[in-house]
Amino acid sequence: MSFYGWPISQCQSLLTSNPLLFQLQSGIRALDIRLSIKDGRLISFHGIYPQRSPFTSILDTLCQFLTADEGSSECIVVSIKQEDTASPLFTSLVHSEIAASPGGDDIWYTESNRIPTLGEVRGKCVLVSRFGELGGEALGIHPDRWPDSQKDGFEWNCGETLVRVSDWYAIPSFLNIPEKVAHAASILLPLHPPTSPAAPSQNQNTLSITFFSASSIPLALPPMIARGFGWPKWGLGVSGVNERVGRWLLSTFAGDAPNPDARSISRFFNLNTANPKKAQTIRKKGAIDEPRIRGWVYMDFYEDPVESGVIPLLVECNFRGRKLGEEGWI
């Protein structure tokens, strides 16, 4: 919902009169909604910049999509973060405005401390609450911590599921784009072998949440990081995050991407354009056979680059590396 405040706060393009519905119709199924209290109601904000859409309008659009034929079998992950000063009123307003919206509580999954199966939440919004508690109990999937811009990511347990998060957003400059993409991409791949003390076995359920977005002033503004700048194909400019992610996904589908660790992926992103022959050697040495890329992905200006959109490639990840008995259709 960050459509205003270019070039600092704007992170998506205002493509239609109802850009949220357009996103949903384009295949987006995970939303990062930031809200603040204004005149006793919730309104979308990004940082200190108002984004003009009241929460009630967002709720109307979500219900409109989920009750239409195209969305009745879908689910939407809705992460809500409080963007202003912490206040108990915020949680109460989220609860009351959802209850009063079209569809009300019936189209929301708000059970705490458990990741649902897809079959449980078709036709529903799955709430991730990055804000306080209501009556001493968290509302929806509720992280127990969220370190600010931790480069190596962090983990937390939601019931029986290990949740892995990459949200390193305060990168120093556009020169760190390859490193940023490497960290964000590697967390989407399976733990192999499980190296985290929080992951006792490979059989534990895991959920990866990654942010390809980044922002810092003045050398890493959102449009610059997502889209890049100049003419990188001719060596005059820098390729943005979105193009690099698309290239990585295509290479992974073809079995040409490096092994799933941040260092080898970083070398791939650095060398793929700078030295094609050397990059090809790395890809051949470290190729993985069956890509299994899973998780919730958040990215700025998701429709760019237009000529090679990333969203269809991310959707395709749902059907790659599936194993009988591990992932069902229900």
C-alpha positions as a Python dict, from the first residue, in 0.01 Angstrom:
ca = {
    (1, 'M'): (0, 0, 0),
    (2, 'S'): (303, 233, -24),
    (3, 'F'): (209, 438, -330),
    (4, 'Y'): (314, 787, -221),
    (5, 'G'): (627, 964, -98),
    (6, 'W'): (866, 902, -389),
    (7, 'P'): (1159, 831, -372),
    (8, 'I'): (1177, 746, -1),
    (9, 'S'): (839, 606, 106),
    (10, 'Q'): (691, 492, -225),
    (11, 'C'): (758, 124, -286),
    (12, 'Q'): (485, 25, -534),
    (13, 'S'): (343, 174, -853),
    (14, 'L'): (-3, 329, -853),
    (15, 'L'): (-118, 141, -1163),
    (16, 'T'): (-498, 156, -1129),
    (17, 'S'): (-771, 322, -924),
    (18, 'N'): (-770, 10, -701),
    (19, 'P'): (-404, -96, -696),
    (20, 'L'): (-454, -351, -417),
    (21, 'L'): (-715, -541, -618),
    (22, 'F'): (-484, -523, -918),
    (23, 'Q'): (-204, -678, -709),
    (24, 'L'): (-430, -963, -600),
    (25, 'Q'): (-543, -1024, -957),
    (26, 'S'): (-176, -1026, -1063),
    (27, 'G'): (-101, -1320, -831),
    (28, 'I'): (10, -1144, -512),
    (29, 'R'): (-87, -1349, -206),
    (30, 'A'): (127, -1193, 71),
    (31, 'L'): (74, -832, 178),
    (32, 'D'): (284, -613, 408),
    (33, 'I'): (40, -358, 548),
    (34, 'R'): (169, -70, 767),
    (35, 'L'): (-92, 125, 964),
    (36, 'S'): (-109, 425, 1197),
    (37, 'I'): (-387, 574, 1408),
    (38, 'K'): (-535, 892, 1262),
    (39, 'D'): (-839, 1060, 1419),
    (40, 'G'): (-931, 741, 1601),
    (41, 'R'): (-914, 520, 1291),
    (42, 'L'): (-646, 317, 1113),
    (43, 'I'): (-491, 446, 791),
    (44, 'S'): (-207, 310, 580),
    (45, 'F'): (132, 471, 643),
    (46, 'H'): (488, 400, 539),
    (47, 'G'): (734, 555, 780),
    (48, 'I'): (609, 905, 851),
    (49, 'Y'): (434, 937, 513),
    (50, 'P'): (55, 880, 493),
    (51, 'Q'): (-56, 647, 214),
    (52, 'R'): (-416, 776, 205),
    (53, 'S'): (-597, 440, 224),
    (54, 'P'): (-802, 371, 538),
    (55, 'F'): (-784, 19, 676),
    (56, 'T'): (-1157, -18, 613),
    (57, 'S'): (-1097, 32, 240),
    (58, 'I'): (-824, -234, 243),
    (59, 'L'): (-1059, -475, 421),
    (60, 'D'): (-1332, -410, 163),
    (61, 'T'): (-1093, -500, -121),
    (62, 'L'): (-974, -818, 50),
    (63, 'C'): (-1331, -934, 97),
    (64, 'Q'): (-1419, -839, -261),
    (65, 'F'): (-1141, -1061, -395),
    (66, 'L'): (-1195, -1358, -163),
    (67, 'T'): (-1569, -1373, -227),
    (68, 'A'): (-1532, -1356, -605),
    (69, 'D'): (-1496, -1678, -806),
    (70, 'E'): (-1127, -1616, -876),
    (71, 'G'): (-1038, -1578, -507),
    (72, 'S'): (-1271, -1817, -328),
    (73, 'S'): (-1011, -2097, -325),
    (74, 'E'): (-717, -1867, -249),
    (75, 'C'): (-573, -1742, 78),
    (76, 'I'): (-399, -1410, 146),
    (77, 'V'): (-128, -1362, 406),
    (78, 'V'): (-180, -1018, 563),
    (79, 'S'): (108, -894, 777),
    (80, 'I'): (4, -587, 977),
    (81, 'K'): (264, -368, 1142),
    (82, 'Q'): (208, -65, 1361),
    (83, 'E'): (393, 225, 1200),
    (84, 'D'): (335, 486, 1471),
    (85, 'T'): (403, 490, 1845),
    (86, 'A'): (297, 173, 2026),
    (87, 'S'): (-52, 203, 2170),
    (88, 'P'): (-300, -51, 2314),
    (89, 'L'): (-565, 124, 2105),
    (90, 'F'): (-398, -3, 1785),
    (91, 'T'): (-471, -370, 1856),
    (92, 'S'): (-826, -289, 1961),
    (93, 'L'): (-885, -95, 1638),
    (94, 'V'): (-747, -379, 1422),
    (95, 'H'): (-981, -620, 1595),
    (96, 'S'): (-1290, -397, 1578),
    (97, 'E'): (-1240, -281, 1218),
    (98, 'I'): (-1194, -640, 1099),
    (99, 'A'): (-1508, -747, 1287),
    (100, 'A'): (-1711, -462, 1131),
    (101, 'S'): (-1581, -517, 776),
    (102, 'P'): (-1757, -713, 499),
    (103, 'G'): (-1706, -1079, 580),
    (104, 'G'): (-1608, -988, 934),
    (105, 'D'): (-1407, -1233, 1143),
    (106, 'D'): (-1528, -1526, 932),
    (107, 'I'): (-1279, -1459, 651),
    (108, 'W'): (-981, -1421, 885),
    (109, 'Y'): (-753, -1681, 1039),
    (110, 'T'): (-639, -1537, 1373),
    (111, 'E'): (-547, -1847, 1572),
    (112, 'S'): (-228, -1780, 1767),
    (113, 'N'): (96, -1979, 1770),
    (114, 'R'): (17, -2209, 1477),
    (115, 'I'): (82, -2204, 1103),
    (116, 'P'): (-233, -2341, 933),
    (117, 'T'): (-248, -2577, 638),
    (118, 'L'): (-362, -2430, 309),
    (119, 'G'): (-679, -2637, 321),
    (120, 'E'): (-782, -2465, 645),
    (121, 'V'): (-756, -2113, 508),
    (122, 'R'): (-886, -2115, 153),
    (123, 'G'): (-1106, -1812, 111),
    (124, 'K'): (-947, -1646, 415),
    (125, 'C'): (-688, -1389, 520),
    (126, 'V'): (-410, -1522, 743),
    (127, 'L'): (-315, -1255, 994),
    (128, 'V'): (49, -1198, 1090),
    (129, 'S'): (49, -948, 1377),
    (130, 'R'): (359, -732, 1407),
    (131, 'F'): (200, -530, 1685),
    (132, 'G'): (92, -571, 2048),
    (133, 'E'): (-144, -807, 2223),
    (134, 'L'): (-515, -797, 2296),
    (135, 'G'): (-629, -917, 2638),
    (136, 'G'): (-290, -1075, 2701),
    (137, 'E'): (-314, -1304, 2396),
    (138, 'A'): (-152, -1241, 2059),
    (139, 'L'): (-381, -1200, 1760),
    (140, 'G'): (-290, -1431, 1471),
    (141, 'I'): (61, -1550, 1386),
    (142, 'H'): (271, -1339, 1622),
    (143, 'P'): (654, -1326, 1605),
    (144, 'D'): (812, -1328, 1949),
    (145, 'R'): (1084, -1092, 1822),
    (146, 'W'): (1177, -893, 1513),
    (147, 'P'): (1535, -759, 1526),
    (148, 'D'): (1583, -444, 1323),
    (149, 'S'): (1760, -504, 991),
    (150, 'Q'): (1961, -807, 1107),
    (151, 'K'): (2191, -898, 821),
    (152, 'D'): (2212, -1273, 877),
    (153, 'G'): (1841, -1313, 946),
    (154, 'F'): (1677, -1461, 1253),
    (155, 'E'): (1451, -1747, 1358),
    (156, 'W'): (1157, -1804, 1591),
    (157, 'N'): (922, -2088, 1665),
    (158, 'C'): (551, -2069, 1588),
    (159, 'G'): (412, -2382, 1750),
    (160, 'E'): (576, -2675, 1573),
    (161, 'T'): (705, -2463, 1284),
    (162, 'L'): (1048, -2304, 1263),
    (163, 'V'): (1009, -1961, 1103),
    (164, 'R'): (1317, -1821, 925),
    (165, 'V'): (1322, -1450, 840),
    (166, 'S'): (1550, -1235, 625),
    (167, 'D'): (1473, -863, 669),
    (168, 'W'): (1804, -684, 615),
    (169, 'Y'): (1672, -360, 471),
    (170, 'A'): (1922, -92, 582),
    (171, 'I'): (2191, -181, 328),
    (172, 'P'): (2469, 81, 300),
    (173, 'S'): (2433, 150, -73),
    (174, 'F'): (2342, 10, -415),
    (175, 'L'): (2685, -159, -417),
    (176, 'N'): (2541, -408, -165),
    (177, 'I'): (2261, -524, -397),
    (178, 'P'): (2429, -859, -482),
    (179, 'E'): (2487, -933, -113),
    (180, 'K'): (2135, -829, -24),
    (181, 'V'): (1983, -1061, -286),
    (182, 'A'): (2210, -1347, -181),
    (183, 'H'): (2096, -1333, 181),
    (184, 'A'): (1729, -1290, 92),
    (185, 'A'): (1734, -1568, -171),
    (186, 'S'): (1925, -1828, 29),
    (187, 'I'): (1667, -1835, 308),
    (188, 'L'): (1404, -1956, 58),
    (189, 'L'): (1597, -2279, 8),
    (190, 'P'): (1572, -2579, 246),
    (191, 'L'): (1795, -2614, 550),
    (192, 'H'): (2051, -2870, 430),
    (193, 'P'): (2194, -2976, 660),
    (194, 'P'): (2007, -2811, 948),
    (195, 'T'): (2268, -2588, 1109),
    (196, 'S'): (2051, -2389, 1346),
    (197, 'P'): (2021, -2499, 1710),
    (198, 'A'): (1652, -2409, 1675),
    (199, 'A'): (1615, -2675, 1404),
    (200, 'P'): (1651, -3017, 1568),
    (201, 'S'): (1585, -3217, 1252),
    (202, 'Q'): (1537, -3188, 879),
    (203, 'N'): (1183, -3315, 921),
    (204, 'Q'): (1066, -3013, 1121),
    (205, 'N'): (820, -2789, 942),
    (206, 'T'): (982, -2466, 830),
    (207, 'L'): (844, -2140, 695),
    (208, 'S'): (1070, -1886, 523),
    (209, 'I'): (980, -1517, 513),
    (210, 'T'): (1206, -1295, 307),
    (211, 'F'): (1216, -928, 212),
    (212, 'F'): (1386, -835, -115),
    (213, 'S'): (1309, -471, -36),
    (214, 'A'): (1572, -236, 104),
    (215, 'S'): (1599, 132, 182),
    (216, 'S'): (1852, 375, 324),
    (217, 'I'): (1933, 738, 248),
    (218, 'P'): (2086, 850, 16),
    (219, 'L'): (2245, 561, -178),
    (220, 'A'): (1986, 285, -138),
    (221, 'L'): (1645, 436, -207),
    (222, 'P'): (1364, 182, -282),
    (223, 'P'): (1327, 258, -657),
    (224, 'M'): (1704, 239, -707),
    (225, 'I'): (1738, -92, -523),
    (226, 'A'): (1437, -265, -681),
    (227, 'R'): (1480, -139, -1037),
    (228, 'G'): (1850, -60, -1063),
    (229, 'F'): (1960, 227, -1283),
    (230, 'G'): (2148, 309, -1600),
    (231, 'W'): (2218, 54, -1872),
    (232, 'P'): (2372, -248, -1694),
    (233, 'K'): (2358, -464, -2009),
    (234, 'W'): (2619, -233, -2160),
    (235, 'G'): (2821, -205, -1841),
    (236, 'L'): (2683, 139, -1758),
    (237, 'G'): (2469, 104, -1448),
    (238, 'V'): (2357, -143, -1186),
    (239, 'S'): (2102, -425, -1215),
    (240, 'G'): (1828, -400, -954),
    (241, 'V'): (1713, -661, -706),
    (242, 'N'): (1408, -768, -908),
    (243, 'E'): (1602, -843, -1225),
    (244, 'R'): (1862, -1039, -1029),
    (245, 'V'): (1595, -1243, -850),
    (246, 'G'): (1432, -1326, -1183),
    (247, 'R'): (1766, -1430, -1330),
    (248, 'W'): (1840, -1648, -1025),
    (249, 'L'): (1501, -1820, -1046),
    (250, 'L'): (1541, -1893, -1418),
    (251, 'S'): (1891, -2030, -1360),
    (252, 'T'): (1770, -2242, -1069),
    (253, 'F'): (1489, -2391, -1278),
    (254, 'A'): (1747, -2478, -1542),
    (255, 'G'): (1975, -2639, -1283),
    (256, 'D'): (2244, -2375, -1330),
    (257, 'A'): (2226, -2185, -1001),
    (258, 'P'): (2485, -2240, -727),
    (259, 'N'): (2442, -2442, -411),
    (260, 'P'): (2209, -2288, -152),
    (261, 'D'): (2444, -2090, 68),
    (262, 'A'): (2471, -1713, 79),
    (263, 'R'): (2837, -1704, -26),
    (264, 'S'): (2801, -1908, -344),
    (265, 'I'): (2477, -1731, -438),
    (266, 'S'): (2654, -1399, -383),
    (267, 'R'): (2932, -1504, -620),
    (268, 'F'): (2669, -1602, -875),
    (269, 'F'): (2503, -1260, -861),
    (270, 'N'): (2836, -1080, -881),
    (271, 'L'): (2980, -1283, -1165),
    (272, 'N'): (2680, -1361, -1379),
    (273, 'T'): (2709, -1034, -1570),
    (274, 'A'): (3066, -930, -1494),
    (275, 'N'): (3237, -1250, -1608),
    (276, 'P'): (3005, -1494, -1789),
    (277, 'K'): (3271, -1768, -1836),
    (278, 'K'): (3369, -1769, -1469),
    (279, 'A'): (3003, -1763, -1365),
    (280, 'Q'): (2933, -2064, -1588),
    (281, 'T'): (3215, -2255, -1413),
    (282, 'I'): (3064, -2182, -1071),
    (283, 'R'): (2722, -2288, -1189),
    (284, 'K'): (2850, -2619, -1328),
    (285, 'K'): (3046, -2699, -1010),
    (286, 'G'): (2764, -2615, -772),
    (287, 'A'): (2446, -2691, -960),
    (288, 'I'): (2150, -2825, -768),
    (289, 'D'): (1926, -3086, -931),
    (290, 'E'): (1574, -3018, -808),
    (291, 'P'): (1508, -2665, -692),
    (292, 'R'): (1273, -2639, -397),
    (293, 'I'): (1208, -2271, -332),
    (294, 'R'): (938, -2201, -74),
    (295, 'G'): (829, -1909, 142),
    (296, 'W'): (661, -1572, 163),
    (297, 'V'): (835, -1313, -52),
    (298, 'Y'): (800, -937, -16),
    (299, 'M'): (944, -704, -279),
    (300, 'D'): (916, -345, -397),
    (301, 'F'): (785, -247, -744),
    (302, 'Y'): (696, -612, -803),
    (303, 'E'): (587, -554, -1166),
    (304, 'D'): (938, -447, -1274),
    (305, 'P'): (1108, -537, -1497),
    (306, 'V'): (796, -550, -1713),
    (307, 'E'): (955, -756, -1989),
    (308, 'S'): (1044, -1040, -1750),
    (309, 'G'): (809, -1025, -1453),
    (310, 'V'): (916, -1201, -1135),
    (311, 'I'): (568, -1295, -1010),
    (312, 'P'): (504, -1579, -1261),
    (313, 'L'): (844, -1725, -1169),
    (314, 'L'): (764, -1713, -798),
    (315, 'V'): (428, -1880, -864),
    (316, 'E'): (611, -2150, -1060),
    (317, 'C'): (817, -2226, -747),
    (318, 'N'): (504, -2382, -594),
    (319, 'F'): (529, -2665, -847),
    (320, 'R'): (905, -2727, -843),
    (321, 'G'): (1075, -2980, -618),
    (322, 'R'): (751, -3130, -488),
    (323, 'K'): (785, -3469, -319),
    (324, 'L'): (508, -3724, -278),
    (325, 'G'): (378, -3724, 77),
    (326, 'E'): (550, -3399, 178),
    (327, 'E'): (328, -3143, 8),
    (328, 'G'): (-37, -3207, -68),
    (329, 'W'): (-280, -3008, -278),
    (330, 'I'): (-544, -2960, -6),
}
